[in-house]
PDB file of N, CA, C and O in Angstrom:
ATOM      1  N   MET A   1      26.827 -24.677  -3.826  1.00  0.00           N
ATOM      2  CA  MET A   1      26.451 -23.219  -4.000  1.00  0.00           C
ATOM      3  C   MET A   1      26.223 -22.908  -5.479  1.00  0.00           C
ATOM      4  O   MET A   1      26.894 -23.367  -6.345  1.00  0.00           O
ATOM      5  N   ASP A   2      25.085 -22.304  -5.829  1.00  0.00           N
ATOM      6  CA  ASP A   2      24.830 -21.780  -7.056  1.00  0.00           C
ATOM      7  C   ASP A   2      25.805 -20.802  -7.436  1.00  0.00           C
ATOM      8  O   ASP A   2      26.318 -19.899  -6.802  1.00  0.00           O
ATOM      9  N   SER A   3      26.102 -20.733  -8.909  1.00  0.00           N
ATOM     10  CA  SER A   3      26.933 -19.802  -9.438  1.00  0.00           C
ATOM     11  C   SER A   3      26.076 -18.625  -9.833  1.00  0.00           C
ATOM     12  O   SER A   3      24.886 -18.610 -10.001  1.00  0.00           O
ATOM     13  N   MET A   4      26.922 -17.488  -9.927  1.00  0.00           N
ATOM     14  CA  MET A   4      26.016 -16.285 -10.342  1.00  0.00           C
ATOM     15  C   MET A   4      26.301 -16.063 -11.961  1.00  0.00           C
ATOM     16  O   MET A   4      27.422 -16.428 -12.524  1.00  0.00           O
ATOM     17  N   GLU A   5      25.198 -15.792 -12.536  1.00  0.00           N
ATOM     18  CA  GLU A   5      25.155 -15.496 -14.039  1.00  0.00           C
ATOM     19  C   GLU A   5      25.207 -14.087 -14.278  1.00  0.00           C
ATOM     20  O   GLU A   5      24.392 -13.350 -13.797  1.00  0.00           O
ATOM     21  N   LEU A   6      26.289 -13.640 -14.907  1.00  0.00           N
ATOM     22  CA  LEU A   6      26.336 -12.145 -15.276  1.00  0.00           C
ATOM     23  C   LEU A   6      25.922 -11.970 -16.833  1.00  0.00           C
ATOM     24  O   LEU A   6      26.343 -12.782 -17.655  1.00  0.00           O
ATOM     25  N   ARG A   7      25.077 -10.978 -16.723  1.00  0.00           N
ATOM     26  CA  ARG A   7      24.492 -10.640 -18.219  1.00  0.00           C
ATOM     27  C   ARG A   7      24.540  -9.217 -18.339  1.00  0.00           C
ATOM     28  O   ARG A   7      24.207  -8.384 -17.334  1.00  0.00           O
ATOM     29  N   LYS A   8      24.605  -8.653 -19.431  1.00  0.00           N
ATOM     30  CA  LYS A   8      24.377  -7.284 -19.786  1.00  0.00           C
ATOM     31  C   LYS A   8      22.878  -7.133 -20.447  1.00  0.00           C
ATOM     32  O   LYS A   8      22.689  -7.957 -21.446  1.00  0.00           O
ATOM     33  N   ILE A   9      22.231  -6.235 -19.851  1.00  0.00           N
ATOM     34  CA  ILE A   9      20.822  -6.094 -20.273  1.00  0.00           C
ATOM     35  C   ILE A   9      20.575  -4.446 -20.440  1.00  0.00           C
ATOM     36  O   ILE A   9      21.323  -3.744 -19.827  1.00  0.00           O
ATOM     37  N   PRO A  10      19.632  -4.124 -21.237  1.00  0.00           N
ATOM     38  CA  PRO A  10      19.386  -2.629 -21.357  1.00  0.00           C
ATOM     39  C   PRO A  10      18.866  -2.169 -19.991  1.00  0.00           C
ATOM     40  O   PRO A  10      18.068  -2.837 -19.373  1.00  0.00           O
ATOM     41  N   SER A  11      19.335  -0.962 -19.758  1.00  0.00           N
ATOM     42  CA  SER A  11      18.919  -0.456 -18.261  1.00  0.00           C
ATOM     43  C   SER A  11      17.370  -0.243 -18.298  1.00  0.00           C
ATOM     44  O   SER A  11      16.793  -0.169 -17.177  1.00  0.00           O
ATOM     45  N   ASP A  12      16.602  -0.052 -19.355  1.00  0.00           N
ATOM     46  CA  ASP A  12      15.208   0.187 -19.319  1.00  0.00           C
ATOM     47  C   ASP A  12      14.432  -1.057 -19.003  1.00  0.00           C
ATOM     48  O   ASP A  12      13.287  -1.126 -18.539  1.00  0.00           O
ATOM     49  N   ARG A  13      15.182  -2.214 -18.678  1.00  0.00           N
ATOM     50  CA  ARG A  13      14.477  -3.420 -18.320  1.00  0.00           C
ATOM     51  C   ARG A  13      14.632  -3.580 -16.821  1.00  0.00           C
ATOM     52  O   ARG A  13      13.914  -4.392 -16.202  1.00  0.00           O
ATOM     53  N   LEU A  14      15.341  -2.653 -16.094  1.00  0.00           N
ATOM     54  CA  LEU A  14      15.348  -2.702 -14.527  1.00  0.00           C
ATOM     55  C   LEU A  14      14.475  -1.504 -14.064  1.00  0.00           C
ATOM     56  O   LEU A  14      14.411  -0.432 -14.584  1.00  0.00           O
ATOM     57  N   ASN A  15      13.881  -1.916 -13.048  1.00  0.00           N
ATOM     58  CA  ASN A  15      12.906  -1.114 -12.179  1.00  0.00           C
ATOM     59  C   ASN A  15      13.481  -0.857 -10.835  1.00  0.00           C
ATOM     60  O   ASN A  15      13.451  -1.910 -10.120  1.00  0.00           O
ATOM     61  N   PRO A  16      13.664   0.269 -10.490  1.00  0.00           N
ATOM     62  CA  PRO A  16      13.965   0.659  -8.941  1.00  0.00           C
ATOM     63  C   PRO A  16      12.724   0.214  -8.169  1.00  0.00           C
ATOM     64  O   PRO A  16      11.641   0.489  -8.399  1.00  0.00           O
ATOM     65  N   ALA A  17      12.919  -0.684  -7.223  1.00  0.00           N
ATOM     66  CA  ALA A  17      11.818  -1.317  -6.507  1.00  0.00           C
ATOM     67  C   ALA A  17      11.149  -0.179  -5.494  1.00  0.00           C
ATOM     68  O   ALA A  17      12.024   0.422  -4.843  1.00  0.00           O
ATOM     69  N   ALA A  18       9.945  -0.181  -5.476  1.00  0.00           N
ATOM     70  CA  ALA A  18       9.277   0.801  -4.715  1.00  0.00           C
ATOM     71  C   ALA A  18       9.478   0.539  -3.160  1.00  0.00           C
ATOM     72  O   ALA A  18       9.519   1.466  -2.314  1.00  0.00           O
ATOM     73  N   TYR A  19       9.815  -0.668  -2.899  1.00  0.00           N
ATOM     74  CA  TYR A  19      10.006  -1.096  -1.405  1.00  0.00           C
ATOM     75  C   TYR A  19      11.468  -1.046  -0.940  1.00  0.00           C
ATOM     76  O   TYR A  19      11.903  -1.544   0.053  1.00  0.00           O
ATOM     77  N   ASN A  20      12.360  -0.425  -1.845  1.00  0.00           N
ATOM     78  CA  ASN A  20      13.846  -0.237  -1.497  1.00  0.00           C
ATOM     79  C   ASN A  20      13.981   0.613  -0.051  1.00  0.00           C
ATOM     80  O   ASN A  20      13.380   1.627  -0.022  1.00  0.00           O
ATOM     81  N   PRO A  21      14.464  -0.053   0.982  1.00  0.00           N
ATOM     82  CA  PRO A  21      14.537   0.580   2.263  1.00  0.00           C
ATOM     83  C   PRO A  21      15.627   1.731   2.315  1.00  0.00           C
ATOM     84  O   PRO A  21      15.425   2.364   3.324  1.00  0.00           O
ATOM     85  N   ARG A  22      16.442   1.832   1.441  1.00  0.00           N
ATOM     86  CA  ARG A  22      17.529   2.870   1.516  1.00  0.00           C
ATOM     87  C   ARG A  22      17.074   4.132   1.195  1.00  0.00           C
ATOM     88  O   ARG A  22      16.072   4.411   0.334  1.00  0.00           O
ATOM     89  N   LYS A  23      17.701   5.192   1.649  1.00  0.00           N
ATOM     90  CA  LYS A  23      17.450   6.655   1.300  1.00  0.00           C
ATOM     91  C   LYS A  23      17.541   6.731  -0.094  1.00  0.00           C
ATOM     92  O   LYS A  23      18.471   6.329  -0.695  1.00  0.00           O
ATOM     93  N   ASP A  24      16.725   7.581  -0.685  1.00  0.00           N
ATOM     94  CA  ASP A  24      16.816   7.694  -2.175  1.00  0.00           C
ATOM     95  C   ASP A  24      17.839   8.981  -2.408  1.00  0.00           C
ATOM     96  O   ASP A  24      17.453  10.181  -2.364  1.00  0.00           O
ATOM     97  N   LEU A  25      19.115   8.555  -2.593  1.00  0.00           N
ATOM     98  CA  LEU A  25      20.199   9.556  -2.635  1.00  0.00           C
ATOM     99  C   LEU A  25      20.094  10.372  -4.012  1.00  0.00           C
ATOM    100  O   LEU A  25      19.589   9.945  -4.931  1.00  0.00           O
ATOM    101  N   GLN A  26      20.360  11.585  -3.988  1.00  0.00           N
ATOM    102  CA  GLN A  26      20.304  12.518  -5.042  1.00  0.00           C
ATOM    103  C   GLN A  26      21.667  13.100  -5.304  1.00  0.00           C
ATOM    104  O   GLN A  26      22.538  13.326  -4.589  1.00  0.00           O
ATOM    105  N   PRO A  27      21.742  13.556  -6.707  1.00  0.00           N
ATOM    106  CA  PRO A  27      23.034  14.250  -6.991  1.00  0.00           C
ATOM    107  C   PRO A  27      23.109  15.397  -5.988  1.00  0.00           C
ATOM    108  O   PRO A  27      22.252  16.236  -5.805  1.00  0.00           O
ATOM    109  N   GLY A  28      24.430  15.644  -5.488  1.00  0.00           N
ATOM    110  CA  GLY A  28      24.696  16.784  -4.537  1.00  0.00           C
ATOM    111  C   GLY A  28      24.748  16.149  -3.069  1.00  0.00           C
ATOM    112  O   GLY A  28      25.321  16.630  -2.266  1.00  0.00           O
ATOM    113  N   ASP A  29      24.113  15.000  -2.771  1.00  0.00           N
ATOM    114  CA  ASP A  29      24.211  14.291  -1.508  1.00  0.00           C
ATOM    115  C   ASP A  29      25.578  13.759  -1.327  1.00  0.00           C
ATOM    116  O   ASP A  29      26.112  13.240  -2.321  1.00  0.00           O
ATOM    117  N   LEU A  30      26.245  13.839  -0.114  1.00  0.00           N
ATOM    118  CA  LEU A  30      27.503  13.520   0.057  1.00  0.00           C
ATOM    119  C   LEU A  30      27.823  12.021  -0.290  1.00  0.00           C
ATOM    120  O   LEU A  30      28.825  11.771  -1.152  1.00  0.00           O
ATOM    121  N   GLU A  31      26.966  11.137   0.032  1.00  0.00           N
ATOM    122  CA  GLU A  31      27.097   9.809  -0.230  1.00  0.00           C
ATOM    123  C   GLU A  31      26.937   9.516  -1.739  1.00  0.00           C
ATOM    124  O   GLU A  31      27.608   8.704  -2.355  1.00  0.00           O
ATOM    125  N   TYR A  32      25.930  10.063  -2.417  1.00  0.00           N
ATOM    126  CA  TYR A  32      25.921  10.003  -3.820  1.00  0.00           C
ATOM    127  C   TYR A  32      27.140  10.473  -4.557  1.00  0.00           C
ATOM    128  O   TYR A  32      27.596   9.698  -5.419  1.00  0.00           O
ATOM    129  N   GLU A  33      27.659  11.506  -4.169  1.00  0.00           N
ATOM    130  CA  GLU A  33      28.803  12.152  -4.698  1.00  0.00           C
ATOM    131  C   GLU A  33      30.139  11.262  -4.631  1.00  0.00           C
ATOM    132  O   GLU A  33      30.929  10.900  -5.412  1.00  0.00           O
ATOM    133  N   LYS A  34      30.174  10.572  -3.441  1.00  0.00           N
ATOM    134  CA  LYS A  34      31.279   9.521  -3.016  1.00  0.00           C
ATOM    135  C   LYS A  34      31.199   8.349  -3.855  1.00  0.00           C
ATOM    136  O   LYS A  34      32.085   7.846  -4.464  1.00  0.00           O
ATOM    137  N   LEU A  35      29.941   7.764  -4.216  1.00  0.00           N
ATOM    138  CA  LEU A  35      29.803   6.687  -5.035  1.00  0.00           C
ATOM    139  C   LEU A  35      30.067   7.133  -6.362  1.00  0.00           C
ATOM    140  O   LEU A  35      30.774   6.306  -7.098  1.00  0.00           O
ATOM    141  N   LEU A  36      29.648   8.312  -6.974  1.00  0.00           N
ATOM    142  CA  LEU A  36      29.935   8.613  -8.230  1.00  0.00           C
ATOM    143  C   LEU A  36      31.402   8.789  -8.542  1.00  0.00           C
ATOM    144  O   LEU A  36      31.902   8.210  -9.511  1.00  0.00           O
ATOM    145  N   ARG A  37      32.154   9.384  -7.514  1.00  0.00           N
ATOM    146  CA  ARG A  37      33.686   9.593  -7.805  1.00  0.00           C
ATOM    147  C   ARG A  37      34.269   7.982  -7.648  1.00  0.00           C
ATOM    148  O   ARG A  37      35.195   7.873  -8.338  1.00  0.00           O
ATOM    149  N   SER A  38      33.731   7.139  -6.887  1.00  0.00           N
ATOM    150  CA  SER A  38      34.264   5.828  -6.736  1.00  0.00           C
ATOM    151  C   SER A  38      34.140   5.003  -8.145  1.00  0.00           C
ATOM    152  O   SER A  38      35.090   4.472  -8.667  1.00  0.00           O
ATOM    153  N   VAL A  39      33.020   5.050  -8.698  1.00  0.00           N
ATOM    154  CA  VAL A  39      32.667   4.575  -9.918  1.00  0.00           C
ATOM    155  C   VAL A  39      33.584   5.133 -11.063  1.00  0.00           C
ATOM    156  O   VAL A  39      34.063   4.384 -11.956  1.00  0.00           O
ATOM    157  N   GLU A  40      33.670   6.548 -11.100  1.00  0.00           N
ATOM    158  CA  GLU A  40      34.650   7.256 -12.029  1.00  0.00           C
ATOM    159  C   GLU A  40      36.086   6.708 -11.973  1.00  0.00           C
ATOM    160  O   GLU A  40      36.784   6.521 -12.935  1.00  0.00           O
ATOM    161  N   GLU A  41      36.533   6.689 -10.626  1.00  0.00           N
ATOM    162  CA  GLU A  41      37.927   6.380 -10.359  1.00  0.00           C
ATOM    163  C   GLU A  41      38.225   4.853 -10.622  1.00  0.00           C
ATOM    164  O   GLU A  41      39.141   4.415 -11.229  1.00  0.00           O
ATOM    165  N   PHE A  42      37.341   3.866 -10.013  1.00  0.00           N
ATOM    166  CA  PHE A  42      37.753   2.464 -10.135  1.00  0.00           C
ATOM    167  C   PHE A  42      36.820   1.587 -11.133  1.00  0.00           C
ATOM    168  O   PHE A  42      37.178   0.517 -11.251  1.00  0.00           O
ATOM    169  N   GLY A  43      35.842   2.245 -11.671  1.00  0.00           N
ATOM    170  CA  GLY A  43      34.997   1.514 -12.451  1.00  0.00           C
ATOM    171  C   GLY A  43      33.916   0.969 -11.791  1.00  0.00           C
ATOM    172  O   GLY A  43      33.714   1.019 -10.677  1.00  0.00           O
ATOM    173  N   TYR A  44      33.169   0.162 -12.644  1.00  0.00           N
ATOM    174  CA  TYR A  44      31.938  -0.521 -12.163  1.00  0.00           C
ATOM    175  C   TYR A  44      32.273  -1.982 -11.823  1.00  0.00           C
ATOM    176  O   TYR A  44      32.503  -2.838 -12.714  1.00  0.00           O
ATOM    177  N   VAL A  45      32.258  -2.411 -10.517  1.00  0.00           N
ATOM    178  CA  VAL A  45      32.929  -3.725 -10.214  1.00  0.00           C
ATOM    179  C   VAL A  45      31.826  -4.636  -9.489  1.00  0.00           C
ATOM    180  O   VAL A  45      32.104  -5.819  -9.478  1.00  0.00           O
ATOM    181  N   VAL A  46      30.779  -4.119  -8.910  1.00  0.00           N
ATOM    182  CA  VAL A  46      29.659  -4.928  -8.247  1.00  0.00           C
ATOM    183  C   VAL A  46      28.566  -4.803  -9.074  1.00  0.00           C
ATOM    184  O   VAL A  46      27.965  -3.715  -9.246  1.00  0.00           O
ATOM    185  N   PRO A  47      28.052  -6.065  -9.546  1.00  0.00           N
ATOM    186  CA  PRO A  47      26.819  -5.940 -10.509  1.00  0.00           C
ATOM    187  C   PRO A  47      25.579  -5.514  -9.706  1.00  0.00           C
ATOM    188  O   PRO A  47      25.445  -5.790  -8.412  1.00  0.00           O
ATOM    189  N   ILE A  48      24.596  -5.186 -10.355  1.00  0.00           N
ATOM    190  CA  ILE A  48      23.244  -4.856  -9.853  1.00  0.00           C
ATOM    191  C   ILE A  48      22.567  -6.274  -9.836  1.00  0.00           C
ATOM    192  O   ILE A  48      22.517  -7.035 -10.897  1.00  0.00           O
ATOM    193  N   ILE A  49      21.949  -6.539  -8.848  1.00  0.00           N
ATOM    194  CA  ILE A  49      21.138  -7.775  -8.638  1.00  0.00           C
ATOM    195  C   ILE A  49      19.696  -7.456  -8.951  1.00  0.00           C
ATOM    196  O   ILE A  49      19.104  -6.532  -8.444  1.00  0.00           O
ATOM    197  N   TRP A  50      18.983  -8.175  -9.849  1.00  0.00           N
ATOM    198  CA  TRP A  50      17.626  -7.953 -10.197  1.00  0.00           C
ATOM    199  C   TRP A  50      16.807  -9.204 -10.318  1.00  0.00           C
ATOM    200  O   TRP A  50      17.268 -10.406 -10.420  1.00  0.00           O
ATOM    201  N   ASN A  51      15.583  -9.116 -10.077  1.00  0.00           N
ATOM    202  CA  ASN A  51      14.671 -10.090 -10.256  1.00  0.00           C
ATOM    203  C   ASN A  51      14.236 -10.314 -11.806  1.00  0.00           C
ATOM    204  O   ASN A  51      13.480  -9.327 -12.108  1.00  0.00           O
ATOM    205  N   GLU A  52      14.647 -11.230 -12.440  1.00  0.00           N
ATOM    206  CA  GLU A  52      14.361 -11.363 -13.878  1.00  0.00           C
ATOM    207  C   GLU A  52      12.838 -11.406 -14.047  1.00  0.00           C
ATOM    208  O   GLU A  52      12.369 -10.950 -15.190  1.00  0.00           O
ATOM    209  N   ARG A  53      11.956 -12.060 -13.227  1.00  0.00           N
ATOM    210  CA  ARG A  53      10.632 -12.026 -13.445  1.00  0.00           C
ATOM    211  C   ARG A  53       9.957 -10.792 -13.456  1.00  0.00           C
ATOM    212  O   ARG A  53       9.047 -10.298 -14.282  1.00  0.00           O
ATOM    213  N   THR A  54      10.275  -9.934 -12.406  1.00  0.00           N
ATOM    214  CA  THR A  54       9.520  -8.593 -12.230  1.00  0.00           C
ATOM    215  C   THR A  54      10.371  -7.456 -12.740  1.00  0.00           C
ATOM    216  O   THR A  54       9.799  -6.385 -13.153  1.00  0.00           O
ATOM    217  N   GLY A  55      11.569  -7.576 -12.963  1.00  0.00           N
ATOM    218  CA  GLY A  55      12.553  -6.574 -13.402  1.00  0.00           C
ATOM    219  C   GLY A  55      12.973  -5.674 -12.370  1.00  0.00           C
ATOM    220  O   GLY A  55      13.661  -4.616 -12.538  1.00  0.00           O
ATOM    221  N   ASN A  56      12.348  -5.945 -11.085  1.00  0.00           N
ATOM    222  CA  ASN A  56      12.875  -4.984  -9.926  1.00  0.00           C
ATOM    223  C   ASN A  56      14.282  -5.114  -9.512  1.00  0.00           C
ATOM    224  O   ASN A  56      14.746  -6.504  -9.434  1.00  0.00           O
ATOM    225  N   ILE A  57      14.836  -4.166  -9.196  1.00  0.00           N
ATOM    226  CA  ILE A  57      16.172  -4.211  -8.541  1.00  0.00           C
ATOM    227  C   ILE A  57      16.228  -4.685  -7.238  1.00  0.00           C
ATOM    228  O   ILE A  57      15.359  -4.308  -6.449  1.00  0.00           O
ATOM    229  N   VAL A  58      16.954  -5.687  -6.897  1.00  0.00           N
ATOM    230  CA  VAL A  58      17.112  -6.307  -5.493  1.00  0.00           C
ATOM    231  C   VAL A  58      18.193  -5.659  -4.673  1.00  0.00           C
ATOM    232  O   VAL A  58      18.131  -5.452  -3.540  1.00  0.00           O
ATOM    233  N   GLY A  59      19.247  -5.370  -5.490  1.00  0.00           N
ATOM    234  CA  GLY A  59      20.483  -4.787  -4.767  1.00  0.00           C
ATOM    235  C   GLY A  59      21.135  -3.815  -5.763  1.00  0.00           C
ATOM    236  O   GLY A  59      21.584  -4.333  -6.834  1.00  0.00           O
ATOM    237  N   GLY A  60      21.447  -2.705  -5.459  1.00  0.00           N
ATOM    238  CA  GLY A  60      22.281  -1.788  -6.279  1.00  0.00           C
ATOM    239  C   GLY A  60      21.482  -0.621  -6.768  1.00  0.00           C
ATOM    240  O   GLY A  60      21.776   0.108  -7.750  1.00  0.00           O
ATOM    241  N   HIS A  61      20.429  -0.218  -5.940  1.00  0.00           N
ATOM    242  CA  HIS A  61      19.610   0.984  -6.596  1.00  0.00           C
ATOM    243  C   HIS A  61      20.425   2.225  -6.640  1.00  0.00           C
ATOM    244  O   HIS A  61      20.405   2.968  -7.668  1.00  0.00           O
ATOM    245  N   GLN A  62      21.434   2.459  -5.779  1.00  0.00           N
ATOM    246  CA  GLN A  62      22.152   3.619  -5.858  1.00  0.00           C
ATOM    247  C   GLN A  62      23.272   3.654  -6.997  1.00  0.00           C
ATOM    248  O   GLN A  62      23.346   4.584  -7.688  1.00  0.00           O
ATOM    249  N   ARG A  63      23.864   2.440  -7.075  1.00  0.00           N
ATOM    250  CA  ARG A  63      24.728   2.209  -8.257  1.00  0.00           C
ATOM    251  C   ARG A  63      24.067   2.377  -9.578  1.00  0.00           C
ATOM    252  O   ARG A  63      24.597   3.044 -10.457  1.00  0.00           O
ATOM    253  N   PHE A  64      22.782   1.834  -9.682  1.00  0.00           N
ATOM    254  CA  PHE A  64      22.017   1.924 -10.824  1.00  0.00           C
ATOM    255  C   PHE A  64      21.708   3.546 -11.254  1.00  0.00           C
ATOM    256  O   PHE A  64      21.941   3.997 -12.350  1.00  0.00           O
ATOM    257  N   LYS A  65      21.429   4.258 -10.199  1.00  0.00           N
ATOM    258  CA  LYS A  65      21.150   5.730 -10.375  1.00  0.00           C
ATOM    259  C   LYS A  65      22.359   6.415 -10.889  1.00  0.00           C
ATOM    260  O   LYS A  65      22.394   7.253 -11.830  1.00  0.00           O
ATOM    261  N   VAL A  66      23.610   6.021 -10.208  1.00  0.00           N
ATOM    262  CA  VAL A  66      24.833   6.731 -10.627  1.00  0.00           C
ATOM    263  C   VAL A  66      25.238   6.268 -12.136  1.00  0.00           C
ATOM    264  O   VAL A  66      25.630   7.084 -12.803  1.00  0.00           O
ATOM    265  N   LEU A  67      25.096   5.041 -12.314  1.00  0.00           N
ATOM    266  CA  LEU A  67      25.429   4.524 -13.740  1.00  0.00           C
ATOM    267  C   LEU A  67      24.608   5.325 -14.701  1.00  0.00           C
ATOM    268  O   LEU A  67      24.971   5.527 -15.890  1.00  0.00           O
ATOM    269  N   ARG A  68      23.199   5.278 -14.527  1.00  0.00           N
ATOM    270  CA  ARG A  68      22.352   6.030 -15.448  1.00  0.00           C
ATOM    271  C   ARG A  68      22.760   7.442 -15.694  1.00  0.00           C
ATOM    272  O   ARG A  68      22.802   7.939 -16.824  1.00  0.00           O
ATOM    273  N   GLN A  69      23.329   8.193 -14.644  1.00  0.00           N
ATOM    274  CA  GLN A  69      23.812   9.480 -14.876  1.00  0.00           C
ATOM    275  C   GLN A  69      24.936   9.530 -15.698  1.00  0.00           C
ATOM    276  O   GLN A  69      25.113  10.523 -16.439  1.00  0.00           O
ATOM    277  N   LEU A  70      25.766   8.524 -15.523  1.00  0.00           N
ATOM    278  CA  LEU A  70      27.168   8.450 -16.159  1.00  0.00           C
ATOM    279  C   LEU A  70      26.836   8.002 -17.732  1.00  0.00           C
ATOM    280  O   LEU A  70      27.781   7.899 -18.551  1.00  0.00           O
ATOM    281  N   GLY A  71      25.518   7.523 -17.940  1.00  0.00           N
ATOM    282  CA  GLY A  71      25.344   7.094 -19.379  1.00  0.00           C
ATOM    283  C   GLY A  71      25.534   5.677 -19.682  1.00  0.00           C
ATOM    284  O   GLY A  71      25.745   5.270 -20.619  1.00  0.00           O
TER     285      GLY A  71
END
């Protein structure tokens, strides 16, 4: 099994993928607010998965949006 490499990169290198199948949650949506409270209470524990070649987010679109809101 390959290991996962964790890196910190500037958020402007990440692109929400246009083909993301999930609903585009917005501030005020119940699920968005639940995720926001979870990140505020427990911190950021699950990394965003991205394609290094394209910069597209593969997993974590909603976390990315919440983290950008939190700065």
